[in-house]
């Protein structure tokens, strides 16, 4: 029986959950779900100067909002430092690591020489074969991994294919700093091994790390997890994704009014495909996801496409679910929403959804249904409600108050009949009616609005502007 699939998402808590990190988490989650396996969460918080509790909370909140759950408790890499140091001692004992007593000045000289020769900085192996008895007094050593000097290190990657690294280009990296803190590549290997990770899915910018980590695995006699390095996300101009392209934290897209279902769908299609399918449900994604569908080229982030996809999801969403999702925005705007207000939002969704692209749009257009009285009027509504218009509404008020059978058709019939009887065009009544009931000159159909608001609320709002 093959070993159960175990993937992991391992973000560094030095900021919010980046959109690229969210896609990596999604791919790990889908691969685990599609395989009947597990996805683990490891917080790579060894950089104590930059790791913050706020960032950890933001990452967990972002994953939760996206609907990406994980198995077990999140693992802190920093909390496992003693285990990492234990493995470093094993590598020292087996001769796969050594103590390096280079001073900061010597390392700076190596960097300057590499810069002058226009080549990458590589450690020159000064202490690779020297005896510790030659160590200078007062210098705490760093521990370096004894990288193979000849041959190649091969990564058989599910997306990138066979990738070879010449070993002479991979210098002896530090695995334990002189202050006793383990470094990234060593910690990752130990944690992935101890956590039983069978498949690593991460960005292609980690490909060189994969070579270094493979060497450490070999030195320890451990099996190397299967590797998958997915392309990076670029901006619309083809440059590396940055904040100017919209490379914000997931929380920012949430605040802009995107729904997690749409963002998941968009991130899935950003580098993975299933034929010509664009709208892919979570259930379909789990059933269809495989690594063969991951493209090799960089993907381009397009905010307009995400917005269009979000609009589609809003149109398909249950009215009650949508109402509950916009209520926090509306309450933040000062709207006091009771059960009757929520019912109006639900009933009004059919006319609101086609006009909205985000929850922010939707909340803004729905606000009039639950706005506190007397309604605030925008500039156009104020102009429509001149004294003559208010007088016309005053004539309509008793007609509506006496109406039985409060539905769209009955309302349209009675308003048209009243306009005809007064020698008015329908617009001369309907436009100020809309202004009085919504505070705006635009809204869904006025008779739909009246039906949703209900007779009591319509009469009260008209009374506010008539008297």
Short mmCIF file of C-alpha atoms in Angstrom, two decimals:
data_model
loop_
_atom_site.label_atom_id
_atom_site.label_comp_id
_atom_site.label_asym_id
_atom_site.label_seq_id
_atom_site.Cartn_x
_atom_site.Cartn_y
_atom_site.Cartn_z
CA UNK A 1 0.00 0.00 0.00
CA UNK A 2 1.38 3.44 -0.89
CA UNK A 3 1.95 5.87 1.97
CA UNK A 4 -0.94 8.28 2.55
CA UNK A 5 -0.45 11.67 0.91
CA UNK A 6 0.65 14.42 3.28
CA UNK A 7 1.20 17.95 2.00
CA UNK A 8 2.02 21.06 3.97
CA UNK A 9 1.59 24.79 3.69
CA UNK A 10 4.48 26.55 5.39
CA UNK A 11 4.18 30.36 5.34
CA UNK A 12 6.60 32.77 7.01
CA UNK A 13 4.67 35.07 9.37
CA UNK A 14 6.37 38.28 8.31
CA UNK A 15 3.24 39.81 6.79
CA UNK A 16 -0.27 38.94 5.71
CA UNK A 17 -1.29 35.92 3.64
CA UNK A 18 -0.05 37.02 0.21
CA UNK A 19 -2.14 36.17 -2.85
CA UNK A 20 0.67 33.90 -4.11
CA UNK A 21 0.83 32.12 -0.78
CA UNK A 22 -2.93 31.66 -0.88
CA UNK A 23 -2.65 29.90 -4.24
CA UNK A 24 0.12 27.66 -2.88
CA UNK A 25 -2.08 26.78 0.08
CA UNK A 26 -4.99 26.06 -2.28
CA UNK A 27 -2.94 23.72 -4.47
CA UNK A 28 -1.65 21.83 -1.40
CA UNK A 29 -5.17 21.62 0.00
CA UNK A 30 -6.69 20.38 -3.26
CA UNK A 31 -3.93 17.82 -3.83
CA UNK A 32 -4.45 16.44 -0.32
CA UNK A 33 -8.25 16.38 -0.69
CA UNK A 34 -8.11 14.82 -4.16
CA UNK A 35 -5.78 12.11 -2.84
CA UNK A 36 -7.69 11.44 0.36
CA UNK A 37 -4.71 12.69 2.32
CA UNK A 38 -3.87 15.48 4.74
CA UNK A 39 -2.60 19.03 4.54
CA UNK A 40 -0.57 20.24 7.50
CA UNK A 41 0.11 23.84 8.48
CA UNK A 42 3.57 24.86 9.62
CA UNK A 43 4.41 28.42 10.59
CA UNK A 44 8.04 29.06 9.64
CA UNK A 45 8.71 31.58 12.37
CA UNK A 46 12.46 31.16 12.83
CA UNK A 47 13.10 34.77 11.77
CA UNK A 48 12.31 36.17 15.20
CA UNK A 49 13.03 39.77 14.22
CA UNK A 50 10.32 39.74 11.53
CA UNK A 51 7.82 37.12 12.73
CA UNK A 52 4.85 38.55 14.61
CA UNK A 53 1.81 37.15 16.38
CA UNK A 54 -0.33 39.54 14.32
CA UNK A 55 0.98 38.05 11.08
CA UNK A 56 0.37 34.51 12.31
CA UNK A 57 -3.20 35.44 13.22
CA UNK A 58 -3.67 37.11 9.81
CA UNK A 59 -2.43 33.99 7.98
CA UNK A 60 -4.76 31.70 9.94
CA UNK A 61 -7.66 34.12 9.48
CA UNK A 62 -6.97 34.33 5.73
CA UNK A 63 -6.87 30.56 5.31
CA UNK A 64 -10.05 30.17 7.35
CA UNK A 65 -11.87 32.81 5.31
CA UNK A 66 -10.79 31.10 2.08
CA UNK A 67 -12.21 27.84 3.40
CA UNK A 68 -8.84 26.05 3.42
CA UNK A 69 -8.68 23.90 6.53
CA UNK A 70 -5.72 21.85 7.72
CA UNK A 71 -5.22 18.70 9.74
CA UNK A 72 -4.04 18.89 13.33
CA UNK A 73 -2.68 21.94 15.11
CA UNK A 74 -0.40 24.46 13.37
CA UNK A 75 3.25 23.64 13.98
CA UNK A 76 5.70 26.35 15.03
CA UNK A 77 9.07 25.85 13.41
CA UNK A 78 10.79 27.95 16.06
CA UNK A 79 9.42 25.70 18.81
CA UNK A 80 11.27 22.78 17.19
CA UNK A 81 14.71 24.42 17.29
CA UNK A 82 16.09 21.90 19.78
CA UNK A 83 15.21 19.05 17.40
CA UNK A 84 16.93 20.94 14.57
CA UNK A 85 20.08 21.34 16.67
CA UNK A 86 19.97 17.63 17.45
CA UNK A 87 20.06 16.82 13.71
CA UNK A 88 22.95 19.25 13.21
CA UNK A 89 24.90 17.24 15.79
CA UNK A 90 24.14 14.08 13.81
CA UNK A 91 25.54 15.70 10.67
CA UNK A 92 28.66 16.79 12.54
CA UNK A 93 29.16 13.28 13.88
CA UNK A 94 28.79 11.71 10.43
CA UNK A 95 31.19 14.19 8.84
CA UNK A 96 28.47 15.82 6.71
CA UNK A 97 28.88 19.11 8.54
CA UNK A 98 31.76 21.08 10.03
CA UNK A 99 32.47 24.10 12.19
CA UNK A 100 33.32 27.30 10.37
CA UNK A 101 35.27 29.94 12.28
CA UNK A 102 35.26 32.62 9.58
CA UNK A 103 34.98 36.10 11.00
CA UNK A 104 32.46 38.61 9.66
CA UNK A 105 35.40 40.46 8.10
CA UNK A 106 36.53 37.38 6.20
CA UNK A 107 33.03 36.76 4.89
CA UNK A 108 32.75 40.40 3.84
CA UNK A 109 36.02 40.04 1.94
CA UNK A 110 34.63 36.99 0.10
CA UNK A 111 31.54 39.00 -0.87
CA UNK A 112 33.62 41.91 -2.13
CA UNK A 113 35.80 39.57 -4.18
CA UNK A 114 32.74 37.91 -5.75
CA UNK A 115 31.29 41.33 -6.53
CA UNK A 116 34.53 42.47 -8.16
CA UNK A 117 34.65 39.27 -10.24
CA UNK A 118 30.94 39.68 -11.13
CA UNK A 119 29.95 36.27 -9.85
CA UNK A 120 27.54 35.04 -7.14
CA UNK A 121 28.89 34.97 -3.61
CA UNK A 122 29.95 31.46 -2.62
CA UNK A 123 31.70 30.38 0.53
CA UNK A 124 35.23 29.32 -0.41
CA UNK A 125 35.51 26.32 1.94
CA UNK A 126 38.13 27.91 4.20
CA UNK A 127 37.22 25.70 7.17
CA UNK A 128 35.98 22.68 5.23
CA UNK A 129 39.07 20.57 5.92
CA UNK A 130 40.86 22.53 8.64
CA UNK A 131 41.35 21.24 12.16
CA UNK A 132 39.41 22.94 14.94
CA UNK A 133 42.73 23.40 16.79
CA UNK A 134 43.46 26.20 14.33
CA UNK A 135 40.33 28.07 15.38
CA UNK A 136 40.88 31.69 16.41
CA UNK A 137 40.16 32.49 20.04
CA UNK A 138 36.86 34.11 20.89
CA UNK A 139 35.07 33.22 17.62
CA UNK A 140 31.83 31.24 17.99
CA UNK A 141 31.62 28.90 15.00
CA UNK A 142 28.75 28.51 12.58
CA UNK A 143 27.98 24.99 11.38
CA UNK A 144 28.15 24.43 7.64
CA UNK A 145 26.82 21.53 5.61
CA UNK A 146 29.51 19.68 3.66
CA UNK A 147 27.99 19.85 0.21
CA UNK A 148 29.20 17.39 -2.47
CA UNK A 149 31.91 19.06 -4.55
CA UNK A 150 31.42 17.11 -7.77
CA UNK A 151 28.61 15.68 -9.85
CA UNK A 152 25.03 16.91 -10.02
CA UNK A 153 22.02 17.06 -7.75
CA UNK A 154 18.84 16.14 -9.63
CA UNK A 155 15.29 17.27 -8.86
CA UNK A 156 12.59 15.27 -10.63
CA UNK A 157 9.82 17.83 -10.41
CA UNK A 158 6.16 17.19 -11.23
CA UNK A 159 5.88 20.55 -13.02
CA UNK A 160 9.41 21.64 -13.93
CA UNK A 161 10.56 18.17 -15.07
CA UNK A 162 14.12 16.99 -14.52
CA UNK A 163 16.27 19.82 -13.18
CA UNK A 164 20.03 19.37 -12.65
CA UNK A 165 22.27 21.48 -10.39
CA UNK A 166 26.03 21.25 -10.67
CA UNK A 167 27.28 20.58 -7.16
CA UNK A 168 30.24 22.92 -7.51
CA UNK A 169 27.72 25.75 -7.80
CA UNK A 170 26.14 24.88 -4.44
CA UNK A 171 28.48 26.01 -1.68
CA UNK A 172 28.59 24.81 1.91
CA UNK A 173 25.58 26.52 3.40
CA UNK A 174 25.28 27.42 7.06
CA UNK A 175 22.84 25.10 8.84
CA UNK A 176 23.39 26.47 12.36
CA UNK A 177 24.30 30.10 12.97
CA UNK A 178 27.00 31.08 15.40
CA UNK A 179 24.30 32.15 17.87
CA UNK A 180 22.94 28.59 17.92
CA UNK A 181 19.87 29.22 15.75
CA UNK A 182 19.14 26.73 12.93
CA UNK A 183 18.74 28.07 9.40
CA UNK A 184 15.86 27.68 6.97
CA UNK A 185 17.07 24.83 4.74
CA UNK A 186 18.04 22.60 7.64
CA UNK A 187 14.83 23.30 9.60
CA UNK A 188 12.63 22.62 6.58
CA UNK A 189 14.21 19.23 5.94
CA UNK A 190 13.87 18.13 9.56
CA UNK A 191 10.30 19.35 9.87
CA UNK A 192 9.12 17.85 6.59
CA UNK A 193 10.70 14.53 7.54
CA UNK A 194 9.32 14.47 11.07
CA UNK A 195 5.86 15.56 9.93
CA UNK A 196 5.77 12.75 7.36
CA UNK A 197 5.37 15.07 4.36
CA UNK A 198 5.22 13.05 1.15
CA UNK A 199 4.64 15.84 -1.38
CA UNK A 200 6.06 19.38 -1.35
CA UNK A 201 4.13 21.93 -3.42
CA UNK A 202 5.58 25.44 -3.39
CA UNK A 203 6.76 28.28 -5.62
CA UNK A 204 9.42 27.78 -8.28
CA UNK A 205 11.56 30.34 -6.44
CA UNK A 206 12.33 27.48 -4.02
CA UNK A 207 13.88 25.27 -6.71
CA UNK A 208 17.48 25.97 -5.65
CA UNK A 209 16.44 25.31 -2.05
CA UNK A 210 15.12 21.95 -3.25
CA UNK A 211 18.62 21.03 -4.45
CA UNK A 212 20.22 22.02 -1.15
CA UNK A 213 17.55 20.25 0.85
CA UNK A 214 17.90 17.10 -1.26
CA UNK A 215 21.58 16.98 -0.34
CA UNK A 216 20.72 17.22 3.36
CA UNK A 217 18.13 14.45 2.99
CA UNK A 218 20.75 12.24 1.36
CA UNK A 219 23.29 12.95 4.10
CA UNK A 220 20.76 11.92 6.74
CA UNK A 221 19.64 8.84 4.83
CA UNK A 222 16.07 10.09 4.61
CA UNK A 223 13.68 9.74 1.66
CA UNK A 224 13.16 12.96 -0.28
CA UNK A 225 9.48 13.99 -0.59
CA UNK A 226 8.12 14.27 -4.12
CA UNK A 227 8.73 17.79 -5.41
CA UNK A 228 6.39 20.19 -7.20
CA UNK A 229 7.48 23.75 -7.90
CA UNK A 230 4.69 25.87 -9.34
CA UNK A 231 5.28 29.00 -11.44
CA UNK A 232 5.09 32.41 -9.86
CA UNK A 233 2.28 34.88 -10.40
CA UNK A 234 3.15 37.93 -12.49
CA UNK A 235 1.34 41.21 -13.00
CA UNK A 236 -0.60 42.03 -16.19
CA UNK A 237 2.60 43.54 -17.65
CA UNK A 238 4.54 40.30 -17.17
CA UNK A 239 6.69 41.67 -14.36
CA UNK A 240 6.96 39.98 -10.97
CA UNK A 241 3.76 40.56 -9.03
CA UNK A 242 4.02 43.53 -6.71
CA UNK A 243 1.71 45.77 -4.71
CA UNK A 244 1.20 48.04 -7.70
CA UNK A 245 -0.33 45.05 -9.52
CA UNK A 246 -2.67 44.25 -6.64
CA UNK A 247 -0.39 41.83 -4.81
CA UNK A 248 -2.08 42.46 -1.50
CA UNK A 249 -2.87 40.23 1.42
CA UNK A 250 -5.96 38.06 1.18
CA UNK A 251 -7.52 40.28 3.84
CA UNK A 252 -7.41 43.20 1.40
CA UNK A 253 -9.48 41.31 -1.19
CA UNK A 254 -11.93 40.45 1.56
CA UNK A 255 -12.24 44.13 2.45
CA UNK A 256 -12.74 45.00 -1.24
CA UNK A 257 -15.82 42.77 -1.22
CA UNK A 258 -14.62 39.64 -2.99
CA UNK A 259 -16.18 36.38 -1.84
CA UNK A 260 -13.96 33.40 -0.98
CA UNK A 261 -15.68 31.13 -3.51
CA UNK A 262 -14.71 33.47 -6.35
CA UNK A 263 -11.16 34.02 -5.11
CA UNK A 264 -10.62 30.26 -4.76
CA UNK A 265 -11.92 29.70 -8.29
CA UNK A 266 -9.72 32.49 -9.67
CA UNK A 267 -6.56 31.29 -7.90
CA UNK A 268 -7.23 27.75 -9.09
CA UNK A 269 -7.36 28.91 -12.71
CA UNK A 270 -4.27 31.03 -12.19
CA UNK A 271 -1.84 28.34 -13.27
CA UNK A 272 -4.07 25.26 -13.46
CA UNK A 273 -6.64 24.23 -16.01
CA UNK A 274 -9.26 21.60 -16.76
CA UNK A 275 -10.12 21.89 -20.43
CA UNK A 276 -12.03 25.09 -21.13
CA UNK A 277 -13.78 25.16 -17.75
CA UNK A 278 -13.71 28.59 -16.10
CA UNK A 279 -16.38 28.29 -13.40
CA UNK A 280 -15.26 25.45 -11.16
CA UNK A 281 -16.97 24.57 -7.90
CA UNK A 282 -15.02 23.36 -4.90
CA UNK A 283 -16.44 19.87 -5.37
CA UNK A 284 -15.33 19.82 -9.01
CA UNK A 285 -11.91 21.19 -8.11
CA UNK A 286 -11.33 18.38 -5.60
CA UNK A 287 -12.52 15.76 -8.10
CA UNK A 288 -10.47 17.13 -11.01
CA UNK A 289 -7.29 18.50 -9.44
CA UNK A 290 -4.03 16.90 -10.50
CA UNK A 291 -0.51 18.19 -10.94
CA UNK A 292 -0.57 17.45 -14.67
CA UNK A 293 -2.94 20.39 -15.05
CA UNK A 294 -0.44 22.87 -13.58
CA UNK A 295 1.14 25.01 -16.30
CA UNK A 296 4.87 25.58 -16.49
CA UNK A 297 4.74 29.29 -17.38
CA UNK A 298 4.10 32.18 -15.03
CA UNK A 299 0.48 33.25 -14.61
CA UNK A 300 -0.71 36.84 -14.94
CA UNK A 301 -2.89 38.35 -12.27
CA UNK A 302 -5.85 40.25 -13.73
CA UNK A 303 -8.05 42.14 -11.28
CA UNK A 304 -10.73 42.70 -13.92
CA UNK A 305 -11.10 38.95 -14.50
CA UNK A 306 -11.32 38.35 -10.76
CA UNK A 307 -13.98 41.07 -10.50
CA UNK A 308 -16.03 39.54 -13.33
CA UNK A 309 -15.78 36.12 -11.72
CA UNK A 310 -16.84 37.59 -8.39
CA UNK A 311 -19.90 39.15 -10.04
CA UNK A 312 -20.86 35.72 -11.40
CA UNK A 313 -20.66 34.18 -7.93
CA UNK A 314 -22.77 36.97 -6.47
CA UNK A 315 -25.47 36.38 -9.07
CA UNK A 316 -25.55 32.66 -8.27
CA UNK A 317 -25.50 33.01 -4.50
CA UNK A 318 -28.46 32.36 -2.22
CA UNK A 319 -30.20 35.66 -1.29
CA UNK A 320 -30.11 34.85 2.43
CA UNK A 321 -26.38 34.09 2.34
CA UNK A 322 -25.73 37.33 0.46
CA UNK A 323 -27.81 39.34 2.91
CA UNK A 324 -25.81 37.96 5.84
CA UNK A 325 -22.53 38.75 4.08
CA UNK A 326 -23.36 42.42 3.49
CA UNK A 327 -24.93 43.08 6.90
CA UNK A 328 -21.52 43.76 8.56
CA UNK A 329 -20.84 46.47 5.95
CA UNK A 330 -24.26 47.99 6.48
CA UNK A 331 -23.94 48.00 10.26
CA UNK A 332 -20.56 49.67 9.89
CA UNK A 333 -22.42 52.40 7.99
CA UNK A 334 -24.72 52.92 10.96
CA UNK A 335 -27.72 50.91 9.76
CA UNK A 336 -29.68 49.24 12.55
CA UNK A 337 -30.81 45.96 11.03
CA UNK A 338 -33.52 43.92 12.70
CA UNK A 339 -35.32 40.82 11.43
CA UNK A 340 -37.60 42.93 9.25
CA UNK A 341 -34.60 44.73 7.74
CA UNK A 342 -32.86 41.47 6.95
CA UNK A 343 -36.06 40.19 5.35
CA UNK A 344 -36.13 43.27 3.10
CA UNK A 345 -32.52 42.65 2.08
CA UNK A 346 -33.31 39.03 1.20
CA UNK A 347 -36.41 39.99 -0.76
CA UNK A 348 -34.56 42.74 -2.62
CA UNK A 349 -31.60 40.63 -3.73
CA UNK A 350 -33.13 39.64 -7.06
CA UNK A 351 -33.07 43.26 -8.19
CA UNK A 352 -29.73 44.10 -6.56
CA UNK A 353 -27.51 41.17 -7.62
CA UNK A 354 -27.33 41.89 -11.37
CA UNK A 355 -25.88 45.35 -10.70
CA UNK A 356 -23.14 44.35 -8.23
CA UNK A 357 -19.59 43.10 -8.80
CA UNK A 358 -18.45 43.01 -5.14
CA UNK A 359 -20.04 42.85 -1.72
CA UNK A 360 -19.07 46.49 -1.26
CA UNK A 361 -21.09 47.40 -4.37
CA UNK A 362 -23.96 45.27 -3.21
CA UNK A 363 -24.00 46.77 0.28
CA UNK A 364 -23.94 50.29 -1.14
CA UNK A 365 -26.86 49.61 -3.48
CA UNK A 366 -28.83 47.75 -0.78
CA UNK A 367 -28.33 50.33 1.95
CA UNK A 368 -31.57 52.18 1.25
CA UNK A 369 -33.58 49.08 2.20
CA UNK A 370 -32.32 49.28 5.80
CA UNK A 371 -31.28 52.92 6.11
CA UNK A 372 -32.40 54.81 9.19
CA UNK A 373 -35.24 57.30 8.75
CA UNK A 374 -35.45 60.04 7.73
CA UNK A 375 -33.51 58.96 4.66
CA UNK A 376 -30.45 60.97 3.65
CA UNK A 377 -30.96 62.31 0.12
CA UNK A 378 -28.12 62.59 -2.38
CA UNK A 379 -27.82 65.65 -4.61
CA UNK A 380 -29.87 64.26 -7.51
CA UNK A 381 -32.63 63.03 -5.21
CA UNK A 382 -32.78 66.44 -3.55
CA UNK A 383 -33.27 68.12 -6.94
CA UNK A 384 -36.01 65.68 -7.88
CA UNK A 385 -37.88 66.42 -4.66
CA UNK A 386 -38.67 70.04 -5.37
CA UNK A 387 -41.85 71.57 -3.83
CA UNK A 388 -44.00 70.55 -6.82
CA UNK A 389 -42.78 66.95 -6.65
CA UNK A 390 -43.40 66.79 -2.89
CA UNK A 391 -46.92 68.06 -3.50
CA UNK A 392 -47.51 65.34 -6.11
CA UNK A 393 -46.31 62.72 -3.62
CA UNK A 394 -48.65 64.20 -1.04
CA UNK A 395 -51.52 63.47 -3.39
CA UNK A 396 -50.33 59.89 -3.91
CA UNK A 397 -49.86 59.18 -0.21
CA UNK A 398 -53.53 58.52 0.73
CA UNK A 399 -53.99 56.42 -2.40
CA UNK A 400 -51.14 54.11 -1.35
CA UNK A 401 -52.30 54.13 2.26
CA UNK A 402 -55.69 52.80 1.18
CA UNK A 403 -54.30 50.18 -1.24
CA UNK A 404 -55.13 46.55 -0.61
CA UNK A 405 -53.05 43.83 -2.26
CA UNK A 406 -49.52 45.22 -1.92
CA UNK A 407 -47.55 43.65 -4.80
CA UNK A 408 -45.61 44.95 -7.80
CA UNK A 409 -48.46 44.72 -10.29
CA UNK A 410 -51.00 46.33 -7.97
CA UNK A 411 -48.56 49.12 -7.17
CA UNK A 412 -47.79 49.81 -10.81
CA UNK A 413 -51.49 49.88 -11.65
CA UNK A 414 -52.41 52.30 -8.89
CA UNK A 415 -49.50 54.68 -9.53
CA UNK A 416 -50.17 54.75 -13.28
CA UNK A 417 -53.88 55.35 -12.66
CA UNK A 418 -53.09 58.17 -10.24
CA UNK A 419 -50.68 59.81 -12.70
CA UNK A 420 -53.27 59.60 -15.50
CA UNK A 421 -55.97 61.03 -13.24
CA UNK A 422 -53.72 63.97 -12.35
CA UNK A 423 -52.73 64.57 -15.99
CA UNK A 424 -49.11 63.62 -15.28
CA UNK A 425 -46.58 61.44 -17.04
CA UNK A 426 -45.59 58.37 -15.09
CA UNK A 427 -42.03 59.69 -14.69
CA UNK A 428 -43.29 62.84 -12.97
CA UNK A 429 -44.57 60.63 -10.18
CA UNK A 430 -42.15 57.69 -10.35
CA UNK A 431 -38.93 59.73 -10.25
CA UNK A 432 -39.67 61.70 -7.08
CA UNK A 433 -41.19 58.50 -5.62
CA UNK A 434 -37.83 56.76 -6.15
CA UNK A 435 -35.96 59.70 -4.63
CA UNK A 436 -38.17 59.71 -1.55
CA UNK A 437 -37.98 55.94 -1.00
CA UNK A 438 -34.28 55.33 -1.78
CA UNK A 439 -32.57 58.69 -1.32
CA UNK A 440 -31.18 58.31 -4.84
CA UNK A 441 -32.13 58.75 -8.47
CA UNK A 442 -31.18 55.15 -9.33
CA UNK A 443 -32.38 51.84 -7.91
CA UNK A 444 -34.00 48.60 -9.00
CA UNK A 445 -37.48 48.99 -10.47
CA UNK A 446 -39.50 51.36 -8.29
CA UNK A 447 -42.46 49.01 -7.98
CA UNK A 448 -40.14 46.18 -6.93
CA UNK A 449 -38.63 48.53 -4.35
CA UNK A 450 -42.06 49.46 -3.02
CA UNK A 451 -43.11 45.81 -2.79
CA UNK A 452 -39.93 44.91 -0.89
CA UNK A 453 -40.14 47.86 1.51
CA UNK A 454 -43.73 47.05 2.40
CA UNK A 455 -46.71 49.34 2.80
CA UNK A 456 -45.92 50.60 6.29
CA UNK A 457 -42.33 51.62 5.45
CA UNK A 458 -43.31 53.23 2.14
CA UNK A 459 -46.00 55.34 3.82
CA UNK A 460 -43.56 56.37 6.57
CA UNK A 461 -40.81 57.38 4.11
CA UNK A 462 -43.22 59.36 1.95
CA UNK A 463 -44.56 61.10 5.04
CA UNK A 464 -40.99 62.17 5.91
CA UNK A 465 -40.66 64.15 2.66
CA UNK A 466 -44.24 65.33 2.27
CA UNK A 467 -44.69 66.88 5.72
#
